[in-house]
Amino acid sequence: MSFRDDNEEGGDLRKPFLHTGSWYRMGSRQSSMIEKLGSSTQVIRDSSVSVVLCTLIVALGPIQFGYTAGYSSPTQSEIINDLGLSISEFSLFGSLSNVGAMVGAIASGQIAEYIGRKGSLMIASIPNIIGWLAISFAKDSSFLYMGRLLEGFGVGVISYTVPVYIAEIAPQNLRGALGSVNQLSVTLGIMLAYLFGLFLHWRLLAVIGILPCTILIPGLFFIPESPRWLAKMGMTEDFEASLQVLRGFDADISVEVNEIKRSVASTRRRTAIRFSDLKQRRYWFPLMVGIGLLVLQQLSGINGILFYSSNIFRSAGVSSSNAATFGIGAIQVVATGVTTWLIDKAGRRVLLIVSSSGMTISLLLVAVAFYLKGIVSEDSSFYGALSILSLVGLVALVIAFSLGIGAIPWVIMSEILPVNIKGLAGSVATLANWLTAWVITMTANLLLTWSNGGTFVIYTVVSAFTLVFVILWVPETKGRTLEEIQWSFR
């Protein structure tokens, strides 16, 4: 029985919200005509160029993600003065993006399963645009809050959908590098918000926030839908056409087509997953690894440290704290770019081990520096040396985070979750990440007020546990197809 027949018996086929387009659906006659056109069309025949182009288009979503995260830092004093807000009201404004993202995370898996990866990115883009407009025209806190919630919802959907889409379109030898583009784009968005915030008014800064999703929406019409999602929906012709354009028109995709068909067919034998089924290793192990990494990523305290980086720099004795914050954003971009280059060469596990080890050492260094500053006279030369030491530790922390823990948990989550529970499990993992980020952001200021050194000791312990978790539980996924990874858990 054919693959299409299997699905037709189920009678539950759904069309994608956004059709993958017809520009690559061509027969032999059109293909021959393309050959005659010469090298100008060779670019769309190169599989890596096709996949990279698709990745760069959807990477506009994570840039929006990062820009949203970075927006509140450089705008705090201006918004408070212009709209007469209190510190607590502005703190609520900053945290509402996390609340909206939690709602978006809950919905993200089901949206991506029901209307496709491209459709869910379209859904995510619209509230982002409306949210930035609401903020840019805000006359009081109500419009600020509404806009921040809408942005957060869109970011919650983006944070799940983009890494899943990239993992599903990328060939195995490029999947890690392309997957880490997601986090690279987030850091780029943060850096741009810090940079523009140095010299632009907060309303204009909000208007600029519209651009990534405004470009993303038309860009979605020029890229194919995820072939694995199309296969799951039983759309065999669209699935094969999508895979062909992603691998190149001259590539032989028969082996990959059969492997994906086999994987999808096996998951359809039981469409309903019972709670008792989660006891099977094929489900509980990838769930534990995926959710564990995304929660530990946030428990390291990185969001709280970055959110209050200006205050931390002032505590460390840095006078130009806003410029230092922009410098940290630039360092994040460079370090994450190095990860993008290394991830398919060194592997996921090695980078995670190096990253968590570096974070543990850096956090311990900062904790010791802050503790000693509390018992040393401010007039002593040793006090100034401790300020420099704490600053070096913070920079080293950001570099270590960006080399692995920042990007790789999202890559691994998108690789290891089984197809038949990816929507629900991915939503749970993304929700856990955003919920933990919200808790860390809300508690970081309180902890830093209590004790700078004590706060970094807590984060040090969590990073040390992350190192143990990676060594004991996280599998290497480099150089394996998604189907091979998921079969290994059986």
PDB file of C-alpha atoms in Angstrom, residues 290-466:
ATOM      1  CA  GLY A 290      14.994  18.425  25.647  1.00  0.00           C
ATOM      2  CA  ILE A 291      13.115  19.965  28.563  1.00  0.00           C
ATOM      3  CA  GLY A 292      16.096  19.578  30.913  1.00  0.00           C
ATOM      4  CA  LEU A 293      18.475  21.476  28.644  1.00  0.00           C
ATOM      5  CA  LEU A 294      16.026  24.316  27.996  1.00  0.00           C
ATOM      6  CA  VAL A 295      15.256  24.736  31.710  1.00  0.00           C
ATOM      7  CA  LEU A 296      18.916  24.553  32.777  1.00  0.00           C
ATOM      8  CA  GLN A 297      19.774  27.110  30.077  1.00  0.00           C
ATOM      9  CA  GLN A 298      17.662  29.668  31.942  1.00  0.00           C
ATOM     10  CA  LEU A 299      18.469  28.522  35.496  1.00  0.00           C
ATOM     11  CA  SER A 300      22.060  29.546  34.808  1.00  0.00           C
ATOM     12  CA  GLY A 301      20.754  33.079  35.401  1.00  0.00           C
ATOM     13  CA  ILE A 302      21.813  34.437  32.005  1.00  0.00           C
ATOM     14  CA  ASN A 303      18.550  36.309  31.357  1.00  0.00           C
ATOM     15  CA  GLY A 304      18.634  38.000  34.752  1.00  0.00           C
ATOM     16  CA  ILE A 305      22.308  38.896  34.328  1.00  0.00           C
ATOM     17  CA  LEU A 306      21.744  40.396  30.868  1.00  0.00           C
ATOM     18  CA  PHE A 307      18.506  42.139  31.881  1.00  0.00           C
ATOM     19  CA  TYR A 308      20.237  43.889  34.772  1.00  0.00           C
ATOM     20  CA  SER A 309      23.654  44.080  33.120  1.00  0.00           C
ATOM     21  CA  SER A 310      23.818  47.886  33.387  1.00  0.00           C
ATOM     22  CA  ASN A 311      23.336  47.719  37.168  1.00  0.00           C
ATOM     23  CA  ILE A 312      25.841  44.870  37.454  1.00  0.00           C
ATOM     24  CA  PHE A 313      28.413  46.851  35.470  1.00  0.00           C
ATOM     25  CA  ARG A 314      27.877  49.851  37.738  1.00  0.00           C
ATOM     26  CA  SER A 315      28.399  47.583  40.763  1.00  0.00           C
ATOM     27  CA  ALA A 316      31.611  46.377  39.117  1.00  0.00           C
ATOM     28  CA  GLY A 317      32.804  49.979  38.802  1.00  0.00           C
ATOM     29  CA  VAL A 318      32.137  50.563  35.074  1.00  0.00           C
ATOM     30  CA  SER A 319      31.040  54.168  34.467  1.00  0.00           C
ATOM     31  CA  SER A 320      29.641  53.835  30.918  1.00  0.00           C
ATOM     32  CA  SER A 321      27.296  50.933  31.646  1.00  0.00           C
ATOM     33  CA  ASN A 322      25.124  51.317  28.512  1.00  0.00           C
ATOM     34  CA  ALA A 323      28.146  51.160  26.216  1.00  0.00           C
ATOM     35  CA  ALA A 324      29.398  48.134  28.170  1.00  0.00           C
ATOM     36  CA  THR A 325      25.995  46.470  27.708  1.00  0.00           C
ATOM     37  CA  PHE A 326      26.240  47.005  23.934  1.00  0.00           C
ATOM     38  CA  GLY A 327      29.740  45.527  24.066  1.00  0.00           C
ATOM     39  CA  ILE A 328      28.343  42.417  25.746  1.00  0.00           C
ATOM     40  CA  GLY A 329      25.723  42.159  22.980  1.00  0.00           C
ATOM     41  CA  ALA A 330      28.438  42.351  20.309  1.00  0.00           C
ATOM     42  CA  ILE A 331      30.505  39.693  22.099  1.00  0.00           C
ATOM     43  CA  GLN A 332      27.443  37.417  22.167  1.00  0.00           C
ATOM     44  CA  VAL A 333      27.038  37.736  18.396  1.00  0.00           C
ATOM     45  CA  VAL A 334      30.693  36.895  17.708  1.00  0.00           C
ATOM     46  CA  ALA A 335      30.786  33.951  20.135  1.00  0.00           C
ATOM     47  CA  THR A 336      27.527  32.514  18.787  1.00  0.00           C
ATOM     48  CA  GLY A 337      28.932  32.856  15.272  1.00  0.00           C
ATOM     49  CA  VAL A 338      31.887  30.712  16.370  1.00  0.00           C
ATOM     50  CA  THR A 339      29.405  28.112  17.644  1.00  0.00           C
ATOM     51  CA  THR A 340      27.659  28.115  14.253  1.00  0.00           C
ATOM     52  CA  TRP A 341      31.001  27.291  12.635  1.00  0.00           C
ATOM     53  CA  LEU A 342      32.033  24.641  15.199  1.00  0.00           C
ATOM     54  CA  ILE A 343      28.826  22.768  15.950  1.00  0.00           C
ATOM     55  CA  ASP A 344      28.956  20.341  13.003  1.00  0.00           C
ATOM     56  CA  LYS A 345      32.711  19.885  13.403  1.00  0.00           C
ATOM     57  CA  ALA A 346      33.164  19.460  17.164  1.00  0.00           C
ATOM     58  CA  GLY A 347      29.689  18.093  17.908  1.00  0.00           C
ATOM     59  CA  ARG A 348      26.898  19.115  20.282  1.00  0.00           C
ATOM     60  CA  ARG A 349      28.112  17.320  23.422  1.00  0.00           C
ATOM     61  CA  VAL A 350      31.666  18.671  23.309  1.00  0.00           C
ATOM     62  CA  LEU A 351      30.475  22.269  22.940  1.00  0.00           C
ATOM     63  CA  LEU A 352      27.920  21.836  25.730  1.00  0.00           C
ATOM     64  CA  ILE A 353      30.606  20.441  28.047  1.00  0.00           C
ATOM     65  CA  VAL A 354      33.023  23.260  27.193  1.00  0.00           C
ATOM     66  CA  SER A 355      30.258  25.848  27.557  1.00  0.00           C
ATOM     67  CA  SER A 356      28.904  24.653  30.927  1.00  0.00           C
ATOM     68  CA  SER A 357      32.450  24.225  32.288  1.00  0.00           C
ATOM     69  CA  GLY A 358      33.363  27.763  31.206  1.00  0.00           C
ATOM     70  CA  MET A 359      30.164  29.169  32.716  1.00  0.00           C
ATOM     71  CA  THR A 360      30.817  27.421  36.037  1.00  0.00           C
ATOM     72  CA  ILE A 361      34.349  28.825  36.274  1.00  0.00           C
ATOM     73  CA  SER A 362      33.272  32.323  35.156  1.00  0.00           C
ATOM     74  CA  LEU A 363      30.361  32.496  37.605  1.00  0.00           C
ATOM     75  CA  LEU A 364      32.584  31.318  40.438  1.00  0.00           C
ATOM     76  CA  LEU A 365      35.118  34.005  39.520  1.00  0.00           C
ATOM     77  CA  VAL A 366      32.455  36.736  39.600  1.00  0.00           C
ATOM     78  CA  ALA A 367      31.031  35.400  42.894  1.00  0.00           C
ATOM     79  CA  VAL A 368      34.456  35.473  44.561  1.00  0.00           C
ATOM     80  CA  ALA A 369      35.178  38.973  43.200  1.00  0.00           C
ATOM     81  CA  PHE A 370      31.902  40.398  44.520  1.00  0.00           C
ATOM     82  CA  TYR A 371      32.320  38.646  47.868  1.00  0.00           C
ATOM     83  CA  LEU A 372      35.829  40.053  48.375  1.00  0.00           C
ATOM     84  CA  LYS A 373      34.671  43.534  47.325  1.00  0.00           C
ATOM     85  CA  GLY A 374      32.249  43.404  50.242  1.00  0.00           C
ATOM     86  CA  ILE A 375      35.059  43.000  52.773  1.00  0.00           C
ATOM     87  CA  VAL A 376      37.781  45.138  51.148  1.00  0.00           C
ATOM     88  CA  SER A 377      38.015  48.907  51.559  1.00  0.00           C
ATOM     89  CA  GLU A 378      36.924  50.907  48.503  1.00  0.00           C
ATOM     90  CA  ASP A 379      40.057  53.033  48.807  1.00  0.00           C
ATOM     91  CA  SER A 380      42.439  50.109  48.358  1.00  0.00           C
ATOM     92  CA  SER A 381      44.059  49.254  45.026  1.00  0.00           C
ATOM     93  CA  PHE A 382      42.869  45.675  45.497  1.00  0.00           C
ATOM     94  CA  TYR A 383      39.261  46.904  45.254  1.00  0.00           C
ATOM     95  CA  GLY A 384      39.879  48.252  41.740  1.00  0.00           C
ATOM     96  CA  ALA A 385      41.513  44.981  40.727  1.00  0.00           C
ATOM     97  CA  LEU A 386      38.444  43.097  41.968  1.00  0.00           C
ATOM     98  CA  SER A 387      36.211  45.342  39.838  1.00  0.00           C
ATOM     99  CA  ILE A 388      38.234  44.433  36.761  1.00  0.00           C
ATOM    100  CA  LEU A 389      38.141  40.757  37.769  1.00  0.00           C
ATOM    101  CA  SER A 390      34.337  40.777  38.048  1.00  0.00           C
ATOM    102  CA  LEU A 391      34.058  42.483  34.651  1.00  0.00           C
ATOM    103  CA  VAL A 392      36.365  39.874  33.072  1.00  0.00           C
ATOM    104  CA  GLY A 393      34.255  37.134  34.655  1.00  0.00           C
ATOM    105  CA  LEU A 394      31.030  38.579  33.208  1.00  0.00           C
ATOM    106  CA  VAL A 395      32.527  38.799  29.720  1.00  0.00           C
ATOM    107  CA  ALA A 396      33.868  35.236  30.020  1.00  0.00           C
ATOM    108  CA  LEU A 397      30.411  34.099  31.184  1.00  0.00           C
ATOM    109  CA  VAL A 398      28.707  35.554  28.102  1.00  0.00           C
ATOM    110  CA  ILE A 399      31.310  33.974  25.796  1.00  0.00           C
ATOM    111  CA  ALA A 400      30.988  30.564  27.495  1.00  0.00           C
ATOM    112  CA  PHE A 401      27.172  30.739  27.357  1.00  0.00           C
ATOM    113  CA  SER A 402      27.206  31.662  23.670  1.00  0.00           C
ATOM    114  CA  LEU A 403      29.577  28.804  22.789  1.00  0.00           C
ATOM    115  CA  GLY A 404      27.026  26.128  23.627  1.00  0.00           C
ATOM    116  CA  ILE A 405      24.295  26.549  26.230  1.00  0.00           C
ATOM    117  CA  GLY A 406      22.804  29.506  24.352  1.00  0.00           C
ATOM    118  CA  ALA A 407      22.196  27.829  20.997  1.00  0.00           C
ATOM    119  CA  ILE A 408      22.514  24.063  21.307  1.00  0.00           C
ATOM    120  CA  PRO A 409      19.518  23.244  23.590  1.00  0.00           C
ATOM    121  CA  TRP A 410      17.186  24.583  20.878  1.00  0.00           C
ATOM    122  CA  VAL A 411      19.028  22.560  18.233  1.00  0.00           C
ATOM    123  CA  ILE A 412      18.840  19.333  20.246  1.00  0.00           C
ATOM    124  CA  MET A 413      15.182  19.877  21.175  1.00  0.00           C
ATOM    125  CA  SER A 414      14.271  20.167  17.493  1.00  0.00           C
ATOM    126  CA  GLU A 415      16.311  17.040  16.657  1.00  0.00           C
ATOM    127  CA  ILE A 416      15.371  14.476  19.297  1.00  0.00           C
ATOM    128  CA  LEU A 417      11.626  14.875  19.928  1.00  0.00           C
ATOM    129  CA  PRO A 418       9.652  12.063  18.217  1.00  0.00           C
ATOM    130  CA  VAL A 419       7.482  13.166  15.306  1.00  0.00           C
ATOM    131  CA  ASN A 420       4.195  11.963  16.800  1.00  0.00           C
ATOM    132  CA  ILE A 421       4.617  13.972  20.032  1.00  0.00           C
ATOM    133  CA  LYS A 422       6.733  16.854  18.704  1.00  0.00           C
ATOM    134  CA  GLY A 423       3.877  19.376  18.732  1.00  0.00           C
ATOM    135  CA  LEU A 424       2.795  18.782  22.329  1.00  0.00           C
ATOM    136  CA  ALA A 425       6.274  18.009  23.694  1.00  0.00           C
ATOM    137  CA  GLY A 426       7.794  20.995  21.887  1.00  0.00           C
ATOM    138  CA  SER A 427       5.144  23.280  23.376  1.00  0.00           C
ATOM    139  CA  VAL A 428       5.863  21.932  26.870  1.00  0.00           C
ATOM    140  CA  ALA A 429       9.640  22.362  26.408  1.00  0.00           C
ATOM    141  CA  THR A 430       9.251  25.910  25.067  1.00  0.00           C
ATOM    142  CA  LEU A 431       6.806  26.806  27.858  1.00  0.00           C
ATOM    143  CA  ALA A 432       9.238  25.445  30.467  1.00  0.00           C
ATOM    144  CA  ASN A 433      12.006  27.596  28.988  1.00  0.00           C
ATOM    145  CA  TRP A 434       9.932  30.786  29.025  1.00  0.00           C
ATOM    146  CA  LEU A 435       8.484  30.111  32.482  1.00  0.00           C
ATOM    147  CA  THR A 436      11.977  29.620  33.891  1.00  0.00           C
ATOM    148  CA  ALA A 437      13.203  32.759  32.076  1.00  0.00           C
ATOM    149  CA  TRP A 438      10.364  34.747  33.667  1.00  0.00           C
ATOM    150  CA  VAL A 439      11.152  33.419  37.154  1.00  0.00           C
ATOM    151  CA  ILE A 440      14.865  34.193  36.757  1.00  0.00           C
ATOM    152  CA  THR A 441      14.198  37.697  35.432  1.00  0.00           C
ATOM    153  CA  MET A 442      11.751  38.478  38.248  1.00  0.00           C
ATOM    154  CA  THR A 443      14.021  37.145  41.000  1.00  0.00           C
ATOM    155  CA  ALA A 444      17.416  38.322  39.738  1.00  0.00           C
ATOM    156  CA  ASN A 445      17.015  41.906  40.969  1.00  0.00           C
ATOM    157  CA  LEU A 446      15.854  40.721  44.391  1.00  0.00           C
ATOM    158  CA  LEU A 447      18.766  38.299  44.637  1.00  0.00           C
ATOM    159  CA  LEU A 448      21.288  40.937  43.550  1.00  0.00           C
ATOM    160  CA  THR A 449      19.873  43.329  46.178  1.00  0.00           C
ATOM    161  CA  TRP A 450      20.281  40.575  48.777  1.00  0.00           C
ATOM    162  CA  SER A 451      23.856  39.678  47.804  1.00  0.00           C
ATOM    163  CA  ASN A 452      25.812  40.020  44.547  1.00  0.00           C
ATOM    164  CA  GLY A 453      28.237  37.290  45.542  1.00  0.00           C
ATOM    165  CA  GLY A 454      25.515  34.973  46.863  1.00  0.00           C
ATOM    166  CA  THR A 455      23.495  35.349  43.656  1.00  0.00           C
ATOM    167  CA  PHE A 456      26.423  34.251  41.503  1.00  0.00           C
ATOM    168  CA  VAL A 457      27.140  31.330  43.838  1.00  0.00           C
ATOM    169  CA  ILE A 458      23.604  30.039  43.208  1.00  0.00           C
ATOM    170  CA  TYR A 459      24.082  30.360  39.452  1.00  0.00           C
ATOM    171  CA  THR A 460      27.479  28.617  39.762  1.00  0.00           C
ATOM    172  CA  VAL A 461      25.876  25.573  41.402  1.00  0.00           C
ATOM    173  CA  VAL A 462      23.265  25.370  38.623  1.00  0.00           C
ATOM    174  CA  SER A 463      25.943  25.552  35.907  1.00  0.00           C
ATOM    175  CA  ALA A 464      27.931  22.794  37.630  1.00  0.00           C
ATOM    176  CA  PHE A 465      24.785  20.633  37.643  1.00  0.00           C
ATOM    177  CA  THR A 466      24.285  21.412  33.939  1.00  0.00           C
TER     178      THR A 466
END
